[in-house]
Amino acid sequence: MKQPSPPTGPNPTDPTDARASTSPPGSPPRGTAAPPRRARRGESLRFAVTHALPAFARGIPAPRPAVVALLGAVGQARWSAATLRALHDRDDGAPVLLGGASGDTLVLLDPADVQEFFARPVRELALDAVDKTKMLSVIEPTGVICSHGDLREARRACNDQVLAHHEEAHPSCGTFQTVIAEECSRLATKPTLAFARLQRTVQRISRRIVLGDQAAGDEELHRWLLALRKEGNWGAVRHGPTPAGQRLYEAATDRLHAYAPHAPAPTLLGRARDTTCGEDVDAVGQAHHWLLALDTVAPIVARTLLLLAAHPAEQAALHDVPHAPDTTRLRACVQESLRLYPIVPDLLRILRTDTTWRGVPYRAGTHVLVPIGFLQRDSGLVPGGSLFAPGRWCTDGADRDTRMAPFSHGEGRCPGDRLGLMAATEFCAQLLREHRLTEGRPRLDPHRPLPGALNASGIQLTLSRT
Ligand code: HEM
C-alpha cells in the first residue's frame, strides 16, 4: 500500500488538518459529482464473511474466548486483512461503498480520508451508528456513544469533566495509583500469572476507581455486568433488550445508585456527583461505560506483558533508569501493544446529514468505517507495522498521528485515554518493579511479523523475583 504522505501534504499528526480532503488522488474535478464507487456484490459478501461476521461472532462488549481462539486458529485476521487490501488495491485506496444488512457502509482506506474522518465534526459524522447503538443500548442506554446532537454534547461534556480529558493527568491519579499498587501486591506472589487471575484483579481495581473501596469486594455487580455485556453481544440482531437483559441492567443500575451517595470524592462516581452535568444527563448511568472501559485494562496488560516477555531487549531497556521501571517507556509499550491489538479495531460512524466525500455525494444514514486495526498495522503506512517497536511512541506528536489511532482522534477521541493508559502502565510497572518476565504463552517469535490476533484469555506469564 501507499507510503505515508510527504512533508508537503497534510500533516498526519494534526487531525484538524483536512487539506488533503479537498483533492486527494481519485477525486473528480471541482464542480462535477461522480457516483459513489460501489463494491461488487462478491466484494461485499467477502467483506461480510471475512471481516464483519467474525467481529460479530467474536463478541464486542464481551469477547467469547472459544470463538476468539477458533478464529485465531483458522487465521481469520489474515483473511480480513487480505479482503481490505484487495478493496484498497482495486482503485488505489479510493473510498468504497459496501452493501450490508444495516444499509450502506463507506469504507475508508486512504490516509487522507482517514484524516478527514477524524477532522469532521461529530454532529455530522456521529458515533451512534445503528448496530453499535443497538448493542450499546442494551448495556449503557444513556451512554454518550448512543446519542447525537445536543444530548450527546451534554453527555460528552460530563464525561470530559469526570475523566479530566483536557488535563495532562487525572486529578485523582495518585489515589488510583495507590489502588493499583495495593491490588497488584497480592498478584505477584506466585511465579505464574494466568489471565483469569489478572482479570479478577483488574475488575476490583475498576470498582475501586469508579465506586470506591465500598465496592471492592462486590463481585456480584461484576457478574451482572458481564452477563449484561453477553446480552449486548446479540444487540445488533435483536429488537431491543430481552427481559433478562432488562433485569440485569436494572439490578446493576440500582446497585450503582446505592453506591453513588457514598462514593468518595476522588472516585469517578464521586466526581460525577460533584460535577454539574446538565439536567438531561444520567451521570450515574455513565458509570456502565467507565467500568466496561476500565475492565479492558486486563487484556491490554496481558498482551503488553506477553510482548515484553518475547522481546527481552525491550524489557531490559525499561530498567536502564534508576528506580525502575521507566514508566515513560512502559507507557510506549502499552501504546504499541494497543496499536498491534486495538480494543476498538473498527471505527464506525453514521452520516447525520447529506454530504459529499471527495466530491461524491452520500445520503444521511450512510455508515462510514475506518478499519483502523488493519491500517495502523500496514507497513506501507506505519513502518514495521507488524513488529513490536515501542520507540515509535516516544517521538514528538506520535500520540496525535492519525495513522495510528488506538484511542481515535478529533471530537470522538476517547475521553478516558490518559486514565486508561495510566492504569495499564501502572499495573505493568507494579508487576515489573520486583519481577522480570521470563516466559510467556503463547510463544511469540520477535523476528517474524506478529500474529494478527492474540487471544488474551489464553495468555499465561511466568515471573521471577529480581
Ligand atoms: C484503556 C484503554 C482504552 C482504549 C483503547 C479506549 C479506546 C476508545 C476508543 C477507540 C473510543 C472511540 C470509540 C468509537 O469511535 O466508537 C473510545 C470512546 C470512549 N471511551 Fe475509551 N478507551 C480506553 C479507556 C477508557 C476509559 C478508562 C474510559 C473511562 C473510564 C473510557 C471512556 C470512553 C468514553 C466515555 C468514550 C465515548 C466517547 C464519545 O462518544 O465521544 N475509555 N475509547
Short mmCIF file of C-alpha atoms and ligand atoms in Angstrom, two decimals:
data_model
loop_
_atom_site.label_atom_id
_atom_site.label_comp_id
_atom_site.label_asym_id
_atom_site.label_seq_id
_atom_site.Cartn_x
_atom_site.Cartn_y
_atom_site.Cartn_z
CA MET A 1 0.00 0.00 0.00
CA LYS A 2 0.88 3.68 -0.21
CA GLN A 3 3.78 5.32 1.60
CA PRO A 4 2.96 7.94 4.29
CA SER A 5 2.10 11.40 2.97
CA PRO A 6 5.15 13.53 2.04
CA PRO A 7 6.01 16.57 4.19
CA THR A 8 4.32 18.93 1.74
CA GLY A 9 1.00 17.08 2.09
CA PRO A 10 -1.41 17.00 5.01
CA ASN A 11 0.05 16.84 8.48
CA PRO A 12 -0.77 13.36 9.80
CA THR A 13 -0.09 14.47 13.36
CA ASP A 14 -2.92 17.00 13.20
CA PRO A 15 -6.45 15.58 12.95
CA THR A 16 -7.84 19.02 12.15
CA ASP A 17 -5.63 19.41 9.07
CA ALA A 18 -8.04 18.28 6.37
CA ARG A 19 -6.16 19.92 3.49
CA ALA A 20 -5.82 16.60 1.72
CA SER A 21 -9.56 16.07 1.79
CA THR A 22 -10.12 18.80 -0.76
CA SER A 23 -8.47 16.91 -3.63
CA PRO A 24 -6.91 13.54 -2.85
CA PRO A 25 -5.94 11.36 -5.79
CA GLY A 26 -9.00 9.87 -7.46
CA SER A 27 -11.24 12.87 -6.72
CA PRO A 28 -13.47 14.13 -9.54
CA PRO A 29 -12.68 17.63 -10.85
CA ARG A 30 -14.33 20.52 -8.95
CA GLY A 31 -17.98 21.07 -9.83
CA THR A 32 -18.68 17.54 -11.02
CA ALA A 33 -20.48 14.98 -8.87
CA ALA A 34 -19.22 11.48 -9.54
CA PRO A 35 -21.31 8.46 -8.49
CA PRO A 36 -20.06 6.52 -5.43
CA ARG A 37 -17.61 3.72 -6.11
CA ARG A 38 -19.79 0.74 -5.23
CA ALA A 39 -18.28 -2.61 -4.34
CA ARG A 40 -19.36 -5.57 -6.42
CA ARG A 41 -21.74 -7.96 -4.70
CA GLY A 42 -18.93 -10.53 -4.32
CA GLU A 43 -16.73 -7.93 -2.62
CA SER A 44 -19.49 -7.03 -0.13
CA LEU A 45 -20.04 -10.73 0.56
CA ARG A 46 -16.32 -11.34 1.06
CA PHE A 47 -16.16 -8.39 3.47
CA ALA A 48 -19.14 -9.76 5.42
CA VAL A 49 -17.72 -13.28 5.67
CA THR A 50 -14.10 -12.42 6.46
CA HIS A 51 -14.47 -9.21 8.49
CA ALA A 52 -17.93 -8.18 9.71
CA LEU A 53 -19.40 -11.57 10.70
CA PRO A 54 -16.26 -12.72 12.57
CA ALA A 55 -16.30 -9.41 14.53
CA PHE A 56 -19.92 -10.09 15.49
CA ALA A 57 -19.23 -13.75 16.35
CA ARG A 58 -16.19 -12.77 18.46
CA GLY A 59 -18.49 -10.65 20.64
CA ILE A 60 -17.85 -6.94 21.03
CA PRO A 61 -18.70 -5.93 24.61
CA ALA A 62 -17.98 -9.46 25.94
CA PRO A 63 -15.46 -11.38 23.78
CA ARG A 64 -16.27 -15.11 23.62
CA PRO A 65 -12.98 -16.90 24.40
CA ALA A 66 -13.84 -20.07 22.42
CA VAL A 67 -14.75 -18.09 19.28
CA VAL A 68 -11.68 -15.85 19.64
CA ALA A 69 -9.50 -18.99 19.90
CA LEU A 70 -11.20 -20.62 16.91
CA LEU A 71 -10.85 -17.51 14.72
CA GLY A 72 -7.20 -17.27 15.76
CA ALA A 73 -6.58 -20.92 14.87
CA VAL A 74 -8.06 -20.55 11.36
CA GLY A 75 -6.18 -17.29 10.68
CA GLN A 76 -9.24 -15.04 10.35
CA ALA A 77 -7.15 -11.87 10.87
CA ARG A 78 -5.23 -12.74 7.68
CA TRP A 79 -8.46 -13.24 5.67
CA SER A 80 -9.78 -9.90 6.87
CA ALA A 81 -6.51 -8.12 6.01
CA ALA A 82 -6.47 -9.72 2.55
CA THR A 83 -10.05 -8.53 1.91
CA LEU A 84 -9.29 -4.96 2.95
CA ARG A 85 -6.06 -4.94 0.94
CA ALA A 86 -7.93 -6.12 -2.18
CA LEU A 87 -10.57 -3.39 -1.68
CA HIS A 88 -7.77 -0.84 -1.36
CA ASP A 89 -5.81 -2.04 -4.36
CA ARG A 90 -8.76 -2.13 -6.77
CA ASP A 91 -8.88 1.65 -7.02
CA ASP A 92 -5.74 2.95 -5.31
CA GLY A 93 -7.42 3.40 -1.90
CA ALA A 94 -10.50 5.36 -3.07
CA PRO A 95 -13.47 5.11 -0.65
CA VAL A 96 -15.68 2.15 -1.44
CA LEU A 97 -19.38 1.73 -0.66
CA LEU A 98 -20.33 -1.73 0.60
CA GLY A 99 -23.87 -3.06 0.87
CA GLY A 100 -24.89 -4.83 4.09
CA ALA A 101 -27.78 -5.83 6.35
CA SER A 102 -27.77 -2.42 8.11
CA GLY A 103 -27.51 -0.37 4.91
CA ASP A 104 -24.57 1.08 3.00
CA THR A 105 -21.15 1.48 4.59
CA LEU A 106 -18.47 3.71 3.09
CA VAL A 107 -15.09 2.11 3.85
CA LEU A 108 -12.09 4.48 4.04
CA LEU A 109 -8.67 3.03 3.27
CA ASP A 110 -6.54 6.04 2.32
CA PRO A 111 -4.66 8.06 4.99
CA ALA A 112 -6.03 11.37 3.62
CA ASP A 113 -9.61 10.08 4.01
CA VAL A 114 -8.86 8.79 7.49
CA GLN A 115 -7.52 12.20 8.40
CA GLU A 116 -10.70 13.83 7.16
CA PHE A 117 -12.79 11.30 9.09
CA PHE A 118 -11.14 12.49 12.31
CA ALA A 119 -11.41 16.17 11.33
CA ARG A 120 -15.16 16.20 10.57
CA PRO A 121 -17.46 17.30 13.42
CA VAL A 122 -19.35 14.54 15.22
CA ARG A 123 -22.62 16.41 14.68
CA GLU A 124 -22.18 15.49 11.01
CA LEU A 125 -20.30 12.20 11.35
CA ALA A 126 -21.86 10.81 14.52
CA LEU A 127 -20.68 7.92 16.68
CA ASP A 128 -24.14 6.36 17.18
CA ALA A 129 -24.06 4.04 14.15
CA VAL A 130 -27.09 1.73 14.01
CA ASP A 131 -25.56 -1.63 15.05
CA LYS A 132 -23.26 -0.03 17.62
CA THR A 133 -26.20 1.77 19.22
CA LYS A 134 -28.34 -1.39 19.25
CA MET A 135 -25.51 -3.19 21.04
CA LEU A 136 -24.69 -0.39 23.48
CA SER A 137 -28.32 0.40 24.25
CA VAL A 138 -28.52 -3.00 25.97
CA ILE A 139 -25.61 -2.27 28.31
CA GLU A 140 -25.49 1.54 28.59
CA PRO A 141 -28.64 3.06 27.05
CA THR A 142 -27.87 6.51 28.46
CA GLY A 143 -24.18 6.42 27.43
CA VAL A 144 -22.54 9.11 25.31
CA ILE A 145 -21.85 6.88 22.30
CA CYS A 146 -25.57 6.03 21.90
CA SER A 147 -26.53 9.63 21.18
CA HIS A 148 -26.02 12.56 18.83
CA GLY A 149 -26.75 16.29 18.67
CA ASP A 150 -27.31 18.40 21.82
CA LEU A 151 -27.86 15.44 24.13
CA ARG A 152 -24.57 13.88 23.06
CA GLU A 153 -22.71 17.16 23.61
CA ALA A 154 -24.06 17.35 27.18
CA ARG A 155 -23.15 13.71 27.91
CA ARG A 156 -19.72 14.17 26.39
CA ALA A 157 -19.09 17.35 28.46
CA CYS A 158 -19.97 15.39 31.63
CA ASN A 159 -17.55 12.58 30.66
CA ASP A 160 -14.83 15.09 29.80
CA GLN A 161 -15.10 16.69 33.24
CA VAL A 162 -15.24 13.47 35.27
CA LEU A 163 -12.43 11.85 33.27
CA ALA A 164 -10.41 15.12 33.15
CA HIS A 165 -9.99 14.65 29.42
CA HIS A 166 -8.35 18.02 28.88
CA GLU A 167 -5.87 17.72 31.74
CA GLU A 168 -2.38 16.25 31.49
CA ALA A 169 -3.01 13.90 34.40
CA HIS A 170 -6.24 12.93 36.17
CA PRO A 171 -6.57 14.86 39.49
CA SER A 172 -7.20 11.52 41.29
CA CYS A 173 -4.17 9.89 39.66
CA GLY A 174 -2.33 9.48 42.98
CA THR A 175 -5.33 7.77 44.63
CA PHE A 176 -5.80 5.46 41.64
CA GLN A 177 -2.10 4.54 41.58
CA THR A 178 -2.32 3.57 45.26
CA VAL A 179 -5.33 1.36 44.49
CA ILE A 180 -3.44 -0.34 41.64
CA ALA A 181 -0.33 -0.86 43.80
CA GLU A 182 -2.38 -2.43 46.61
CA GLU A 183 -4.18 -4.80 44.27
CA CYS A 184 -1.03 -5.80 42.37
CA SER A 185 0.90 -6.56 45.57
CA ARG A 186 -1.29 -9.66 46.00
CA LEU A 187 -0.80 -10.79 42.43
CA ALA A 188 2.92 -11.24 42.10
CA THR A 189 3.30 -13.78 44.89
CA LYS A 190 3.02 -16.77 42.54
CA PRO A 191 5.50 -17.41 39.70
CA THR A 192 2.81 -17.92 37.05
CA LEU A 193 0.13 -15.42 36.22
CA ALA A 194 -2.86 -16.63 34.21
CA PHE A 195 -5.30 -14.24 32.56
CA ALA A 196 -8.26 -15.14 34.80
CA ARG A 197 -6.42 -14.00 37.95
CA LEU A 198 -5.22 -10.82 36.27
CA GLN A 199 -8.77 -10.11 35.10
CA ARG A 200 -10.30 -10.51 38.58
CA THR A 201 -7.71 -8.07 39.93
CA VAL A 202 -8.48 -5.53 37.21
CA GLN A 203 -12.20 -5.81 37.97
CA ARG A 204 -11.53 -5.00 41.64
CA ILE A 205 -9.46 -2.01 40.52
CA SER A 206 -12.27 -0.85 38.19
CA ARG A 207 -14.79 -0.99 41.02
CA ARG A 208 -12.49 0.88 43.41
CA ILE A 209 -11.69 3.60 40.84
CA VAL A 210 -15.30 4.09 39.76
CA LEU A 211 -17.21 3.44 43.01
CA GLY A 212 -14.67 3.43 45.81
CA ASP A 213 -13.49 0.87 48.37
CA GLN A 214 -17.10 0.22 49.41
CA ALA A 215 -17.44 -1.81 46.17
CA ALA A 216 -14.05 -3.56 46.23
CA GLY A 217 -15.50 -6.99 47.04
CA ASP A 218 -18.74 -6.66 45.09
CA GLU A 219 -18.18 -9.49 42.62
CA GLU A 220 -21.93 -9.84 42.23
CA LEU A 221 -22.04 -6.46 40.49
CA HIS A 222 -19.41 -7.64 38.03
CA ARG A 223 -21.28 -10.92 37.44
CA TRP A 224 -24.36 -8.90 36.47
CA LEU A 225 -22.34 -6.57 34.27
CA LEU A 226 -20.59 -9.46 32.50
CA ALA A 227 -23.92 -11.24 31.91
CA LEU A 228 -25.37 -7.97 30.61
CA ARG A 229 -22.42 -7.50 28.23
CA LYS A 230 -23.04 -11.03 26.90
CA GLU A 231 -26.61 -9.93 26.18
CA GLY A 232 -25.10 -6.89 24.43
CA ASN A 233 -23.18 -9.22 22.08
CA TRP A 234 -26.56 -10.03 20.47
CA GLY A 235 -27.83 -6.44 20.44
CA ALA A 236 -27.25 -5.86 16.73
CA VAL A 237 -29.59 -8.71 15.71
CA ARG A 238 -32.33 -8.15 18.29
CA HIS A 239 -35.06 -5.55 18.57
CA GLY A 240 -34.22 -4.08 21.95
CA PRO A 241 -33.11 -5.70 25.21
CA THR A 242 -34.56 -9.07 26.30
CA PRO A 243 -36.44 -9.24 29.64
CA ALA A 244 -33.33 -10.92 31.13
CA GLY A 245 -31.14 -8.11 29.82
CA GLN A 246 -33.55 -5.53 31.19
CA ARG A 247 -33.49 -7.15 34.66
CA LEU A 248 -29.67 -7.27 34.66
CA TYR A 249 -29.42 -3.63 33.62
CA GLU A 250 -31.87 -2.56 36.32
CA ALA A 251 -30.16 -4.61 39.05
CA ALA A 252 -26.72 -3.19 38.15
CA THR A 253 -28.06 0.36 37.85
CA ASP A 254 -29.83 0.15 41.24
CA ARG A 255 -26.54 -1.00 42.76
CA LEU A 256 -24.67 1.94 41.18
CA HIS A 257 -27.28 4.33 42.59
CA ALA A 258 -26.90 2.76 46.03
CA TYR A 259 -23.14 3.40 45.93
CA ALA A 260 -23.35 6.90 44.42
CA PRO A 261 -24.14 8.97 47.57
CA HIS A 262 -21.20 7.36 49.45
CA ALA A 263 -18.63 7.36 46.63
CA PRO A 264 -15.52 9.22 47.87
CA ALA A 265 -14.78 12.49 46.06
CA PRO A 266 -11.76 11.22 44.04
CA THR A 267 -13.66 8.25 42.52
CA LEU A 268 -15.33 8.67 39.14
CA LEU A 269 -18.81 8.42 40.62
CA GLY A 270 -17.82 10.88 43.36
CA ARG A 271 -16.61 13.31 40.72
CA ALA A 272 -19.82 12.78 38.71
CA ARG A 273 -21.88 13.60 41.82
CA ASP A 274 -19.87 16.77 42.41
CA THR A 275 -19.98 17.88 38.74
CA THR A 276 -22.77 19.85 37.10
CA CYS A 277 -23.64 17.51 34.26
CA GLY A 278 -26.81 19.09 32.90
CA GLU A 279 -30.39 18.09 33.67
CA ASP A 280 -30.76 15.60 30.81
CA VAL A 281 -27.57 13.70 31.59
CA ASP A 282 -27.80 10.48 33.60
CA ALA A 283 -24.44 10.94 35.35
CA VAL A 284 -24.61 7.63 37.26
CA GLY A 285 -25.55 5.82 34.03
CA GLN A 286 -22.19 6.82 32.53
CA ALA A 287 -20.52 4.50 35.07
CA HIS A 288 -21.61 1.47 33.00
CA HIS A 289 -19.16 2.57 30.29
CA TRP A 290 -16.43 3.55 32.76
CA LEU A 291 -16.48 0.07 34.29
CA LEU A 292 -16.53 -1.57 30.84
CA ALA A 293 -13.62 0.58 29.65
CA LEU A 294 -11.50 0.07 32.77
CA ASP A 295 -12.05 -3.70 32.52
CA THR A 296 -10.24 -3.63 29.15
CA VAL A 297 -7.05 -2.91 31.10
CA ALA A 298 -6.86 -6.70 31.73
CA PRO A 299 -6.38 -7.77 28.08
CA ILE A 300 -4.18 -4.71 27.44
CA VAL A 301 -1.84 -5.57 30.33
CA ALA A 302 -1.78 -9.28 29.42
CA ARG A 303 -0.80 -8.55 25.80
CA THR A 304 1.76 -5.88 26.75
CA LEU A 305 3.48 -8.22 29.21
CA LEU A 306 3.41 -11.09 26.70
CA LEU A 307 5.08 -8.85 24.12
CA LEU A 308 7.71 -7.81 26.66
CA ALA A 309 8.37 -11.46 27.57
CA ALA A 310 9.05 -12.12 23.87
CA HIS A 311 11.28 -9.02 23.49
CA PRO A 312 13.93 -9.27 26.24
CA ALA A 313 15.84 -6.21 24.97
CA GLU A 314 12.72 -4.07 25.38
CA GLN A 315 12.18 -5.43 28.87
CA ALA A 316 15.82 -4.75 29.77
CA ALA A 317 15.54 -1.16 28.43
CA LEU A 318 12.77 -0.49 30.97
CA HIS A 319 15.32 -1.00 33.72
CA ASP A 320 18.01 1.30 32.29
CA VAL A 321 16.94 4.08 34.65
CA PRO A 322 17.30 4.17 38.45
CA HIS A 323 14.13 3.35 40.41
CA ALA A 324 12.98 1.20 37.52
CA PRO A 325 10.87 0.56 35.58
CA ASP A 326 10.89 3.58 33.29
CA THR A 327 7.18 4.46 33.11
CA THR A 328 7.52 6.69 30.02
CA ARG A 329 8.94 3.76 28.09
CA LEU A 330 6.47 1.35 29.62
CA ARG A 331 3.62 3.62 28.55
CA ALA A 332 5.02 3.47 24.99
CA CYS A 333 4.96 -0.36 25.26
CA VAL A 334 1.28 -0.21 26.25
CA GLN A 335 0.52 2.13 23.31
CA GLU A 336 2.40 -0.17 20.94
CA SER A 337 0.51 -3.21 22.21
CA LEU A 338 -2.74 -1.27 21.60
CA ARG A 339 -1.63 -0.37 18.08
CA LEU A 340 -0.99 -4.05 17.31
CA TYR A 341 -4.05 -5.34 19.21
CA PRO A 342 -6.56 -2.48 19.44
CA ILE A 343 -9.57 -2.69 21.73
CA VAL A 344 -11.62 -0.91 19.04
CA PRO A 345 -10.30 -2.18 15.66
CA ASP A 346 -13.17 -0.71 13.62
CA LEU A 347 -14.15 2.95 13.98
CA LEU A 348 -17.74 3.16 12.79
CA ARG A 349 -19.79 6.35 12.33
CA ILE A 350 -23.00 7.42 10.64
CA LEU A 351 -23.64 10.47 8.45
CA ARG A 352 -26.31 12.66 10.07
CA THR A 353 -26.63 14.97 7.05
CA ASP A 354 -26.38 14.54 3.28
CA THR A 355 -22.77 15.27 2.44
CA THR A 356 -20.01 14.84 -0.11
CA TRP A 357 -16.76 12.96 0.23
CA ARG A 358 -14.08 13.55 -2.44
CA GLY A 359 -16.79 15.38 -4.35
CA VAL A 360 -19.07 12.31 -4.31
CA PRO A 361 -22.49 12.81 -2.66
CA TYR A 362 -23.67 10.48 0.12
CA ARG A 363 -27.04 10.39 1.88
CA ALA A 364 -27.62 10.91 5.60
CA GLY A 365 -27.81 7.47 7.21
CA THR A 366 -24.79 6.10 5.32
CA HIS A 367 -22.31 4.42 7.65
CA VAL A 368 -18.61 5.31 7.45
CA LEU A 369 -15.98 2.80 8.55
CA VAL A 370 -12.26 3.20 9.23
CA PRO A 371 -10.75 -0.27 9.77
CA ILE A 372 -8.03 1.24 11.93
CA GLY A 373 -6.79 -2.10 13.27
CA PHE A 374 -5.82 -3.04 9.70
CA LEU A 375 -4.47 0.37 8.66
CA GLN A 376 -2.26 1.01 11.69
CA ARG A 377 -0.53 -2.34 11.09
CA ASP A 378 0.08 -1.74 7.38
CA SER A 379 3.83 -1.43 6.84
CA GLY A 380 3.21 0.88 3.86
CA LEU A 381 1.69 3.42 6.27
CA VAL A 382 3.41 2.60 9.56
CA PRO A 383 6.94 1.26 9.02
CA GLY A 384 7.44 -2.18 10.56
CA GLY A 385 3.69 -2.35 11.10
CA SER A 386 3.60 -5.93 12.37
CA LEU A 387 6.60 -5.58 14.68
CA PHE A 388 6.74 -4.53 18.33
CA ALA A 389 8.62 -1.20 18.22
CA PRO A 390 7.53 0.89 21.24
CA GLY A 391 10.13 3.59 20.46
CA ARG A 392 7.81 4.94 17.73
CA TRP A 393 5.56 6.31 20.51
CA CYS A 394 8.44 8.29 22.04
CA THR A 395 8.71 10.67 19.07
CA ASP A 396 7.07 14.09 19.22
CA GLY A 397 3.43 14.09 18.10
CA ALA A 398 3.11 10.28 17.85
CA ASP A 399 0.01 10.39 20.03
CA ARG A 400 -1.69 12.76 17.52
CA ASP A 401 -0.52 10.93 14.38
CA THR A 402 -3.72 9.94 12.58
CA ARG A 403 -2.06 6.88 11.01
CA MET A 404 -2.19 5.27 14.45
CA ALA A 405 -5.37 5.65 16.49
CA PRO A 406 -5.89 3.20 19.37
CA PHE A 407 -7.93 5.94 21.12
CA SER A 408 -9.33 7.52 17.92
CA HIS A 409 -8.76 11.27 17.26
CA GLY A 410 -10.69 14.51 16.92
CA GLU A 411 -14.04 15.11 18.64
CA GLY A 412 -14.74 11.39 19.07
CA ARG A 413 -11.41 10.67 20.74
CA CYS A 414 -11.65 8.60 23.90
CA PRO A 415 -12.05 10.96 26.89
CA GLY A 416 -10.55 8.26 29.15
CA ASP A 417 -7.35 7.91 27.08
CA ARG A 418 -4.95 9.23 29.71
CA LEU A 419 -6.74 7.47 32.55
CA GLY A 420 -6.75 4.14 30.67
CA LEU A 421 -3.09 4.48 29.70
CA MET A 422 -2.13 5.42 33.25
CA ALA A 423 -3.99 2.41 34.70
CA ALA A 424 -2.46 -0.10 32.25
CA THR A 425 1.05 1.38 32.61
CA GLU A 426 0.88 1.47 36.39
CA PHE A 427 -0.35 -2.11 36.52
CA CYS A 428 2.59 -3.30 34.38
CA ALA A 429 5.01 -1.13 36.40
CA GLN A 430 3.87 -2.66 39.68
CA LEU A 431 4.43 -6.18 38.36
CA LEU A 432 7.84 -5.35 36.91
CA ARG A 433 9.10 -3.45 39.97
CA GLU A 434 10.45 -6.56 41.68
CA HIS A 435 9.92 -9.16 38.98
CA ARG A 436 11.07 -9.99 35.46
CA LEU A 437 9.06 -11.79 32.82
CA THR A 438 10.91 -14.97 31.94
CA GLU A 439 8.35 -16.70 29.73
CA GLY A 440 5.00 -16.13 28.09
CA ARG A 441 2.40 -18.38 26.47
CA PRO A 442 1.54 -18.42 23.59
CA ARG A 443 5.12 -18.10 22.38
CA LEU A 444 5.76 -15.16 20.03
CA ASP A 445 8.67 -15.01 17.56
CA PRO A 446 10.15 -11.48 17.81
CA HIS A 447 11.89 -11.89 14.42
CA ARG A 448 8.72 -12.51 12.43
CA PRO A 449 5.57 -10.43 11.87
CA LEU A 450 3.44 -10.77 14.98
CA PRO A 451 0.14 -12.68 14.69
CA GLY A 452 -2.86 -10.58 13.69
CA ALA A 453 -4.79 -11.54 16.83
CA LEU A 454 -3.82 -12.53 20.38
CA ASN A 455 -6.43 -14.26 22.47
CA ALA A 456 -5.98 -12.55 25.86
CA SER A 457 -7.82 -15.26 27.79
CA GLY A 458 -5.19 -17.83 26.72
CA ILE A 459 -2.22 -15.79 27.94
CA GLN A 460 -0.05 -17.16 30.74
CA LEU A 461 3.03 -15.35 32.07
CA THR A 462 5.96 -16.54 34.16
CA LEU A 463 7.53 -14.04 36.54
CA SER A 464 10.70 -14.42 38.59
CA ARG A 465 11.80 -12.24 41.50
CA THR A 466 14.79 -9.98 40.88
C1 HEM B 1 -7.77 1.57 28.32
C2 HEM B 1 -7.82 1.70 27.06
C3 HEM B 1 -8.90 2.38 26.27
C4 HEM B 1 -8.99 2.34 24.92
C5 HEM B 1 -8.05 1.59 23.98
C6 HEM B 1 -10.12 3.15 24.54
C7 HEM B 1 -10.50 3.39 23.24
C8 HEM B 1 -11.59 4.14 22.87
C9 HEM B 1 -11.97 4.42 21.51
C10 HEM B 1 -11.22 3.95 20.27
C11 HEM B 1 -13.10 5.18 21.55
C12 HEM B 1 -13.89 5.69 20.33
C13 HEM B 1 -14.96 4.69 20.04
C14 HEM B 1 -15.71 4.95 18.77
O1 HEM B 1 -15.32 5.77 17.94
O2 HEM B 1 -16.73 4.26 18.59
C15 HEM B 1 -13.43 5.37 22.94
C16 HEM B 1 -14.52 6.08 23.37
C17 HEM B 1 -14.81 6.29 24.69
N1 HEM B 1 -14.07 5.90 25.78
FE1 HEM B 1 -12.33 4.87 25.74
N2 HEM B 1 -10.71 3.65 25.67
C18 HEM B 1 -9.99 3.23 26.76
C19 HEM B 1 -10.24 3.54 28.08
C20 HEM B 1 -11.26 4.30 28.54
C21 HEM B 1 -11.52 4.62 29.92
C22 HEM B 1 -10.62 4.18 31.08
C23 HEM B 1 -12.66 5.34 29.96
C24 HEM B 1 -13.38 5.89 31.15
C25 HEM B 1 -13.22 5.47 32.38
C26 HEM B 1 -13.13 5.49 28.60
C27 HEM B 1 -14.27 6.16 28.22
C28 HEM B 1 -14.68 6.34 26.91
C29 HEM B 1 -15.92 7.04 26.55
C30 HEM B 1 -16.92 7.69 27.51
C31 HEM B 1 -15.99 7.00 25.15
C32 HEM B 1 -17.09 7.60 24.26
C33 HEM B 1 -16.60 8.90 23.68
C34 HEM B 1 -17.60 9.60 22.78
O3 HEM B 1 -18.63 9.02 22.41
O4 HEM B 1 -17.31 10.75 22.43
N3 HEM B 1 -12.25 4.85 27.76
N4 HEM B 1 -12.49 4.74 23.72
#
